[in-house]
Amino acid sequence: MTRPLPEAVQTKAAEFFDLTVRPLTSPLTVEEMRAALSDFDGVVPTLGDMFSAEIFAAQPDWRCRILANFGVGYNHIDVEAARSKGLAVTNTPGAVTDATADIAMTLMLMSARRAGEGERLLRAGRWEGWHPTQLLGMHLGGKTVGIVGMGRIGQAIARRCHFGFGMNVAYHSRSAKTLDFPAEQMSSLLELAGAVDVLVIAVPGGDATHHLINAGVLDAMKSHAHLINIARGNVVEEAALIDALTAQKIGGAGLDVYEFEPDVPMALRMLENVVLLPHIGTAALEVREDMGMMSVENLRAFFAGETPPNAV
Ligand code: NAP
């Protein structure tokens, strides 16, 4: 395990394997990644462990047979390069869905209702008391949310918006979806961006979605609309977002992920019209335990000669 995981997960893993837990919370260095591949039969990597094609190419063969990623997003692993060396890759879908959708709603509410701004005002001792026109935000009821990437998390967000907040749902997605709630599919991302009051990003990271949300998409958004990103930082062109927020071209943004995280530009941190969370989409003990148990089950199944449940 490349990071300490919840105790119950480590205990479970130790039932099946000779377990080594790296006692650090930082991403693996290049040397540590090579050592992980050469010294272990299976590795549980996670976000930030950049298993690139160069890492796999450094040696003809590796001892490691499987990377059982802790997390649903695996854009930090070059899966093709891993496969070319005979390694399996698995992830932890499903375990993260509701928790991440909840954080999307947190960001949506905080951004639309200016909650971060209000908290900063109060903590700074600048709150002079209630009055009828103070900190007026956008009411979510009856507004339209646009989901980019109507997968597991996208659908969980849409359900919350529809059933919980009485919002209209629109989405852009590559494949047709069968949904049990009303939602309008839009043929282009620009059309969706221009039609909604809140645009939520829920696609996977990686080359195919890099800077999917660029200046053109931000320009297409309504001037009062909010952008929410719980997916991966580099899906949004951060410099273009900073420009749009600084010029108040959009109403605001709520972010859980950053293009160069953990570096978050001062220009972003200084803005009032953005809510910034430190990548806490799945940060609840039971969720992290469920994720870890899925990783362990993928490893167990793989080494028992079964098909791991969550191969990618
Ligand atoms: P998922 O079920 O695979 O959904 C992703 C959706 O994105 C798919 O339904 C796909 O829909 C769409 N998509 C994929 N590639 C695309 C592309 N190139 N262009 C446009 N749309 C594309 O995955 P999920 O479980 O919902 O998770 C989504 C992502 O959320 C993860 O990959 C992860 O990076 C991120 N995440 C973040 C946190 C956090 O802590 N903030 C936590 C969990 C997950 P179509 O094929 O139908 O278009």
CSV table of C-alpha atoms and ligand atoms in Angstrom, one decimal:
chain,number,residue,atom,x,y,z
A,1,MET,CA,0.0,0.0,0.0
A,2,THR,CA,1.5,3.3,-1.1
A,3,ARG,CA,-0.3,5.2,1.7
A,4,PRO,CA,-1.7,4.2,5.1
A,5,LEU,CA,-5.3,3.1,4.5
A,6,PRO,CA,-8.0,2.8,7.3
A,7,GLU,CA,-7.0,0.2,9.9
A,8,ALA,CA,-9.8,-2.2,8.9
A,9,VAL,CA,-8.5,-2.3,5.4
A,10,GLN,CA,-5.0,-3.0,6.4
A,11,THR,CA,-6.2,-5.7,8.7
A,12,LYS,CA,-8.2,-7.3,5.9
A,13,ALA,CA,-5.3,-7.1,3.5
A,14,ALA,CA,-3.0,-8.7,6.1
A,15,GLU,CA,-5.3,-11.7,6.2
A,16,PHE,CA,-4.4,-12.5,2.6
A,17,PHE,CA,-1.0,-11.0,2.0
A,18,ASP,CA,2.4,-10.2,3.4
A,19,LEU,CA,1.5,-6.5,3.7
A,20,THR,CA,3.8,-3.6,3.6
A,21,VAL,CA,2.3,-0.1,4.2
A,22,ARG,CA,4.4,2.9,3.1
A,23,PRO,CA,4.1,5.2,6.2
A,24,LEU,CA,3.9,8.4,4.2
A,25,THR,CA,1.0,10.4,2.8
A,26,SER,CA,2.8,11.9,-0.2
A,27,PRO,CA,2.8,10.5,-3.8
A,28,LEU,CA,5.5,8.0,-4.7
A,29,THR,CA,8.7,9.3,-6.2
A,30,VAL,CA,10.0,7.8,-9.4
A,31,GLU,CA,12.5,5.6,-7.5
A,32,GLU,CA,9.7,4.4,-5.2
A,33,MET,CA,7.5,3.6,-8.1
A,34,ARG,CA,10.2,1.5,-9.7
A,35,ALA,CA,10.8,-0.2,-6.3
A,36,ALA,CA,7.1,-0.9,-6.0
A,37,LEU,CA,7.0,-2.6,-9.3
A,38,SER,CA,10.2,-4.7,-8.7
A,39,ASP,CA,9.8,-5.6,-5.0
A,40,PHE,CA,6.1,-6.4,-4.7
A,41,ASP,CA,3.6,-8.8,-6.4
A,42,GLY,CA,0.7,-6.4,-6.1
A,43,VAL,CA,0.6,-2.7,-5.4
A,44,VAL,CA,-2.3,-0.5,-4.1
A,45,PRO,CA,-1.5,2.9,-5.6
A,46,THR,CA,-3.7,6.0,-5.4
A,47,LEU,CA,-4.1,9.5,-6.7
A,48,GLY,CA,-0.7,11.2,-7.3
A,49,ASP,CA,1.3,8.0,-7.9
A,50,MET,CA,2.2,8.8,-11.5
A,51,PHE,CA,2.7,5.4,-13.1
A,52,SER,CA,3.5,6.7,-16.5
A,53,ALA,CA,4.6,4.8,-19.6
A,54,GLU,CA,8.2,5.8,-18.8
A,55,ILE,CA,8.0,4.1,-15.4
A,56,PHE,CA,6.8,0.8,-16.9
A,57,ALA,CA,9.3,1.1,-19.8
A,58,ALA,CA,12.3,1.4,-17.5
A,59,GLN,CA,12.7,-2.4,-17.3
A,60,PRO,CA,11.7,-5.3,-19.6
A,61,ASP,CA,9.8,-7.2,-16.9
A,62,TRP,CA,8.5,-6.4,-13.5
A,63,ARG,CA,7.7,-8.6,-10.5
A,64,CYS,CA,4.4,-6.7,-9.9
A,65,ARG,CA,1.3,-8.3,-11.6
A,66,ILE,CA,-1.4,-5.9,-10.5
A,67,LEU,CA,-2.0,-2.3,-9.6
A,68,ALA,CA,-5.2,-2.4,-7.5
A,69,ASN,CA,-5.9,1.4,-7.5
A,70,PHE,CA,-7.5,2.9,-4.4
A,71,GLY,CA,-10.0,5.2,-6.1
A,72,VAL,CA,-12.3,5.2,-9.1
A,73,GLY,CA,-10.2,7.7,-11.1
A,74,TYR,CA,-7.1,6.1,-12.5
A,75,ASN,CA,-5.8,8.8,-14.9
A,76,HIS,CA,-2.5,8.7,-13.0
A,77,ILE,CA,-1.8,5.2,-14.4
A,78,ASP,CA,-1.0,4.6,-18.0
A,79,VAL,CA,-3.2,1.5,-18.3
A,80,GLU,CA,-2.0,0.6,-21.8
A,81,ALA,CA,1.6,0.7,-20.7
A,82,ALA,CA,0.8,-1.4,-17.6
A,83,ARG,CA,-1.0,-4.0,-19.8
A,84,SER,CA,1.9,-4.1,-22.3
A,85,LYS,CA,4.0,-5.4,-19.4
A,86,GLY,CA,1.3,-7.9,-18.4
A,87,LEU,CA,0.0,-6.0,-15.3
A,88,ALA,CA,-3.7,-5.8,-14.5
A,89,VAL,CA,-5.2,-2.6,-13.3
A,90,THR,CA,-8.3,-2.3,-11.1
A,91,ASN,CA,-10.2,0.6,-9.5
A,92,THR,CA,-13.0,1.1,-6.9
A,93,PRO,CA,-16.2,2.3,-8.7
A,94,GLY,CA,-19.5,2.7,-6.9
A,95,ALA,CA,-18.0,3.0,-3.4
A,96,VAL,CA,-17.3,6.7,-4.1
A,97,THR,CA,-20.5,7.7,-5.9
A,98,ASP,CA,-22.8,9.1,-3.3
A,99,ALA,CA,-20.1,10.7,-1.2
A,100,THR,CA,-18.7,12.5,-4.2
A,101,ALA,CA,-22.2,13.6,-5.4
A,102,ASP,CA,-22.7,15.0,-1.9
A,103,ILE,CA,-19.6,17.1,-2.2
A,104,ALA,CA,-20.9,18.4,-5.6
A,105,MET,CA,-24.1,19.5,-3.9
A,106,THR,CA,-22.1,21.1,-1.1
A,107,LEU,CA,-20.1,23.1,-3.6
A,108,MET,CA,-23.2,23.9,-5.6
A,109,LEU,CA,-25.0,25.3,-2.5
A,110,MET,CA,-21.9,27.0,-1.2
A,111,SER,CA,-21.2,28.7,-4.5
A,112,ALA,CA,-24.8,29.6,-5.4
A,113,ARG,CA,-25.6,30.8,-1.8
A,114,ARG,CA,-22.2,32.6,-1.2
A,115,ALA,CA,-21.6,30.5,1.9
A,116,GLY,CA,-17.8,30.7,1.8
A,117,GLU,CA,-17.9,34.5,1.3
A,118,GLY,CA,-20.3,34.8,4.2
A,119,GLU,CA,-18.2,32.6,6.5
A,120,ARG,CA,-15.1,34.7,5.7
A,121,LEU,CA,-17.0,37.9,6.4
A,122,LEU,CA,-18.2,36.6,9.8
A,123,ARG,CA,-14.8,35.1,10.8
A,124,ALA,CA,-13.1,38.4,9.9
A,125,GLY,CA,-15.4,40.2,12.4
A,126,ARG,CA,-16.9,42.2,9.5
A,127,TRP,CA,-20.5,41.0,9.9
A,128,GLU,CA,-22.7,43.9,11.0
A,129,GLY,CA,-26.0,41.9,11.3
A,130,TRP,CA,-28.8,40.6,9.1
A,131,HIS,CA,-30.3,42.9,6.6
A,132,PRO,CA,-32.6,42.2,3.6
A,133,THR,CA,-30.2,42.7,0.8
A,134,GLN,CA,-27.0,41.2,2.2
A,135,LEU,CA,-25.1,38.4,0.5
A,136,LEU,CA,-27.9,37.7,-2.0
A,137,GLY,CA,-27.1,34.5,-3.9
A,138,MET,CA,-28.9,32.3,-6.4
A,139,HIS,CA,-31.7,30.0,-5.2
A,140,LEU,CA,-31.3,26.5,-6.7
A,141,GLY,CA,-35.0,25.5,-6.7
A,142,GLY,CA,-36.4,25.6,-10.3
A,143,LYS,CA,-33.0,26.3,-11.9
A,144,THR,CA,-31.4,24.1,-14.5
A,145,VAL,CA,-28.3,22.0,-13.8
A,146,GLY,CA,-26.1,20.7,-16.6
A,147,ILE,CA,-24.2,17.6,-16.1
A,148,VAL,CA,-21.0,16.9,-18.2
A,149,GLY,CA,-20.4,13.2,-18.0
A,150,MET,CA,-23.6,11.4,-17.0
A,151,GLY,CA,-21.9,8.4,-15.4
A,152,ARG,CA,-22.3,7.0,-11.9
A,153,ILE,CA,-21.4,10.3,-10.1
A,154,GLY,CA,-23.1,12.5,-12.7
A,155,GLN,CA,-26.4,10.6,-12.3
A,156,ALA,CA,-26.1,10.7,-8.5
A,157,ILE,CA,-25.7,14.5,-8.7
A,158,ALA,CA,-28.6,14.7,-11.2
A,159,ARG,CA,-30.9,12.7,-8.9
A,160,ARG,CA,-30.1,14.9,-5.9
A,161,CYS,CA,-30.8,18.0,-8.0
A,162,HIS,CA,-34.1,16.7,-9.4
A,163,PHE,CA,-35.6,14.9,-6.4
A,164,GLY,CA,-34.0,17.0,-3.6
A,165,PHE,CA,-34.0,20.5,-5.0
A,166,GLY,CA,-36.7,20.5,-7.8
A,167,MET,CA,-34.1,21.4,-10.4
A,168,ASN,CA,-34.3,20.7,-14.1
A,169,VAL,CA,-31.6,18.4,-15.4
A,170,ALA,CA,-29.8,18.7,-18.7
A,171,TYR,CA,-26.7,16.8,-19.7
A,172,HIS,CA,-24.1,16.2,-22.4
A,173,SER,CA,-22.8,12.7,-22.8
A,174,ARG,CA,-21.3,10.6,-25.5
A,175,SER,CA,-23.7,7.6,-25.1
A,176,ALA,CA,-27.4,7.5,-24.6
A,177,LYS,CA,-28.6,7.0,-21.0
A,178,THR,CA,-31.6,5.3,-19.6
A,179,LEU,CA,-32.6,7.5,-16.6
A,180,ASP,CA,-35.5,7.2,-14.2
A,181,PHE,CA,-35.9,10.9,-13.9
A,182,PRO,CA,-36.6,13.6,-16.5
A,183,ALA,CA,-33.4,14.9,-18.2
A,184,GLU,CA,-32.7,16.6,-21.5
A,185,GLN,CA,-29.7,15.4,-23.5
A,186,MET,CA,-28.0,18.1,-25.4
A,187,SER,CA,-25.9,17.4,-28.4
A,188,SER,CA,-23.1,19.7,-27.7
A,189,LEU,CA,-21.1,20.8,-24.7
A,190,LEU,CA,-21.4,24.5,-25.8
A,191,GLU,CA,-25.1,24.2,-26.1
A,192,LEU,CA,-25.3,22.7,-22.6
A,193,ALA,CA,-23.0,25.4,-21.1
A,194,GLY,CA,-25.1,28.2,-22.6
A,195,ALA,CA,-28.4,26.7,-21.3
A,196,VAL,CA,-27.9,26.0,-17.6
A,197,ASP,CA,-27.6,27.9,-14.3
A,198,VAL,CA,-25.1,25.4,-12.8
A,199,LEU,CA,-22.6,23.4,-14.9
A,200,VAL,CA,-21.2,20.3,-13.1
A,201,ILE,CA,-18.2,18.4,-14.4
A,202,ALA,CA,-18.2,14.6,-13.7
A,203,VAL,CA,-16.1,13.1,-16.5
A,204,PRO,CA,-12.9,11.1,-15.8
A,205,GLY,CA,-9.5,12.8,-16.1
A,206,GLY,CA,-7.0,11.9,-18.8
A,207,ASP,CA,-5.9,13.0,-22.3
A,208,ALA,CA,-9.4,12.8,-23.7
A,209,THR,CA,-10.9,15.3,-21.3
A,210,HIS,CA,-7.9,17.6,-20.7
A,211,HIS,CA,-9.1,21.2,-20.8
A,212,LEU,CA,-12.6,20.1,-22.0
A,213,ILE,CA,-13.8,23.1,-20.1
A,214,ASN,CA,-11.8,26.0,-21.7
A,215,ALA,CA,-12.4,29.7,-22.4
A,216,GLY,CA,-14.9,28.9,-25.1
A,217,VAL,CA,-17.1,26.9,-22.8
A,218,LEU,CA,-16.8,29.5,-20.0
A,219,ASP,CA,-17.7,32.2,-22.5
A,220,ALA,CA,-20.8,30.3,-23.5
A,221,MET,CA,-22.0,30.1,-19.9
A,222,LYS,CA,-24.6,32.6,-18.6
A,223,SER,CA,-23.2,35.5,-16.6
A,224,HIS,CA,-25.0,34.3,-13.4
A,225,ALA,CA,-24.1,30.6,-13.9
A,226,HIS,CA,-21.8,28.5,-11.6
A,227,LEU,CA,-19.2,26.0,-12.6
A,228,ILE,CA,-18.7,23.0,-10.2
A,229,ASN,CA,-15.8,20.6,-10.7
A,230,ILE,CA,-15.6,17.4,-8.6
A,231,ALA,CA,-13.9,15.4,-11.4
A,232,ARG,CA,-10.2,16.0,-12.1
A,233,GLY,CA,-8.4,19.4,-12.0
A,234,ASN,CA,-7.1,19.4,-15.5
A,235,VAL,CA,-10.5,18.8,-17.1
A,236,VAL,CA,-10.9,22.6,-16.5
A,237,GLU,CA,-8.3,25.0,-18.0
A,238,GLU,CA,-7.6,26.7,-14.7
A,239,ALA,CA,-6.1,29.9,-16.1
A,240,ALA,CA,-9.2,30.5,-18.2
A,241,LEU,CA,-11.4,29.9,-15.2
A,242,ILE,CA,-9.4,32.4,-13.2
A,243,ASP,CA,-9.9,34.9,-16.0
A,244,ALA,CA,-13.6,34.3,-16.2
A,245,LEU,CA,-14.0,34.6,-12.4
A,246,THR,CA,-11.8,37.7,-12.2
A,247,ALA,CA,-13.8,39.4,-14.9
A,248,GLN,CA,-17.1,38.1,-13.3
A,249,LYS,CA,-18.1,36.6,-16.6
A,250,ILE,CA,-19.7,33.7,-14.7
A,251,GLY,CA,-21.5,33.8,-11.3
A,252,GLY,CA,-19.0,31.7,-9.4
A,253,ALA,CA,-17.3,28.3,-9.1
A,254,GLY,CA,-17.0,25.5,-6.7
A,255,LEU,CA,-13.9,23.3,-6.9
A,256,ASP,CA,-12.8,20.1,-5.2
A,257,VAL,CA,-9.9,19.4,-7.6
A,258,TYR,CA,-7.2,21.6,-9.2
A,259,GLU,CA,-5.1,21.4,-12.4
A,260,PHE,CA,-1.8,21.4,-10.5
A,261,GLU,CA,-3.0,20.2,-7.0
A,262,PRO,CA,-2.0,20.6,-4.3
A,263,ASP,CA,-0.8,23.9,-5.8
A,264,VAL,CA,-3.7,26.3,-6.0
A,265,PRO,CA,-2.8,29.6,-7.6
A,266,MET,CA,-2.9,32.7,-5.3
A,267,ALA,CA,-5.0,34.3,-8.0
A,268,LEU,CA,-7.7,31.7,-7.4
A,269,ARG,CA,-7.3,31.8,-3.6
A,270,MET,CA,-7.8,35.6,-3.5
A,271,LEU,CA,-11.2,35.5,-5.3
A,272,GLU,CA,-14.4,35.8,-3.4
A,273,ASN,CA,-16.6,34.2,-6.0
A,274,VAL,CA,-15.0,30.7,-5.8
A,275,VAL,CA,-15.4,28.0,-3.2
A,276,LEU,CA,-12.2,25.9,-2.8
A,277,LEU,CA,-12.3,22.5,-1.1
A,278,PRO,CA,-9.1,20.3,-0.7
A,279,HIS,CA,-10.2,17.2,-2.8
A,280,ILE,CA,-12.5,15.8,-0.1
A,281,GLY,CA,-15.0,14.1,-2.5
A,282,THR,CA,-14.7,10.7,-0.8
A,283,ALA,CA,-13.3,11.8,2.6
A,284,ALA,CA,-15.5,9.9,5.0
A,285,LEU,CA,-14.1,6.9,7.0
A,286,GLU,CA,-16.8,4.4,5.8
A,287,VAL,CA,-16.3,5.5,2.2
A,288,ARG,CA,-12.5,5.1,2.4
A,289,GLU,CA,-13.0,1.7,4.1
A,290,ASP,CA,-15.4,0.6,1.3
A,291,MET,CA,-12.8,1.7,-1.3
A,292,GLY,CA,-10.0,-0.1,0.5
A,293,MET,CA,-12.1,-3.3,0.8
A,294,MET,CA,-12.7,-3.2,-2.9
A,295,SER,CA,-9.0,-2.9,-3.6
A,296,VAL,CA,-8.3,-5.8,-1.3
A,297,GLU,CA,-11.0,-7.9,-3.0
A,298,ASN,CA,-9.6,-7.1,-6.4
A,299,LEU,CA,-6.2,-8.3,-5.2
A,300,ARG,CA,-7.6,-11.4,-3.5
A,301,ALA,CA,-9.6,-12.4,-6.6
A,302,PHE,CA,-6.6,-11.7,-8.9
A,303,PHE,CA,-4.2,-13.9,-7.0
A,304,ALA,CA,-6.8,-16.6,-6.5
A,305,GLY,CA,-6.9,-16.9,-10.3
A,306,GLU,CA,-10.4,-15.3,-10.6
A,307,THR,CA,-11.3,-12.3,-12.7
A,308,PRO,CA,-11.0,-9.2,-10.4
A,309,PRO,CA,-14.4,-7.6,-10.0
A,310,ASN,CA,-13.2,-4.1,-11.0
A,311,ALA,CA,-10.7,-4.6,-13.8
A,312,VAL,CA,-10.3,-1.4,-16.0
B,1,NAP,P1,-18.1,6.9,-14.8
B,1,NAP,O1,-19.3,6.2,-14.2
B,1,NAP,O2,-17.2,6.2,-15.7
B,1,NAP,O3,-18.7,8.2,-15.5
B,1,NAP,C1,-17.9,9.1,-16.2
B,1,NAP,C2,-18.8,9.5,-17.4
B,1,NAP,O4,-18.0,10.5,-18.2
B,1,NAP,C3,-19.1,8.4,-18.3
B,1,NAP,O5,-20.5,8.1,-18.2
B,1,NAP,C4,-18.9,8.9,-19.7
B,1,NAP,O6,-20.1,9.0,-20.3
B,1,NAP,C5,-18.3,10.3,-19.5
B,1,NAP,N1,-17.1,10.5,-20.3
B,1,NAP,C6,-16.0,9.7,-20.3
B,1,NAP,N2,-15.0,10.1,-21.1
B,1,NAP,C7,-15.5,11.2,-21.7
B,1,NAP,C8,-15.0,12.1,-22.7
B,1,NAP,N3,-13.8,11.9,-23.2
B,1,NAP,N4,-15.8,13.1,-23.0
B,1,NAP,C9,-17.0,13.3,-22.5
B,1,NAP,N5,-17.6,12.5,-21.6
B,1,NAP,C10,-16.8,11.4,-21.2
B,1,NAP,O7,-17.2,7.5,-13.6
B,1,NAP,P2,-17.7,8.0,-12.1
B,1,NAP,O8,-17.6,6.9,-11.2
B,1,NAP,O9,-18.9,8.8,-12.3
B,1,NAP,O10,-16.4,9.0,-11.8
B,1,NAP,C11,-16.2,10.1,-12.6
B,1,NAP,C12,-14.9,10.7,-12.2
B,1,NAP,O11,-15.0,11.4,-11.0
B,1,NAP,C13,-13.7,9.7,-11.9
B,1,NAP,O12,-13.1,9.2,-13.1
B,1,NAP,C14,-12.8,10.5,-11.0
B,1,NAP,O13,-11.8,11.1,-11.7
B,1,NAP,C15,-13.7,11.6,-10.4
B,1,NAP,N6,-13.9,11.5,-9.0
B,1,NAP,C16,-13.5,12.5,-8.2
B,1,NAP,C17,-13.7,12.4,-6.8
B,1,NAP,C18,-13.3,13.5,-5.8
B,1,NAP,O14,-12.8,13.2,-4.7
B,1,NAP,N7,-13.4,14.7,-6.2
B,1,NAP,C19,-14.2,11.2,-6.2
B,1,NAP,C20,-14.6,10.2,-7.1
B,1,NAP,C21,-14.4,10.3,-8.5
B,1,NAP,P3,-20.4,8.7,-21.8
B,1,NAP,O15,-19.5,7.7,-22.2
B,1,NAP,O16,-21.8,8.3,-21.8
B,1,NAP,O17,-20.2,10.0,-22.4
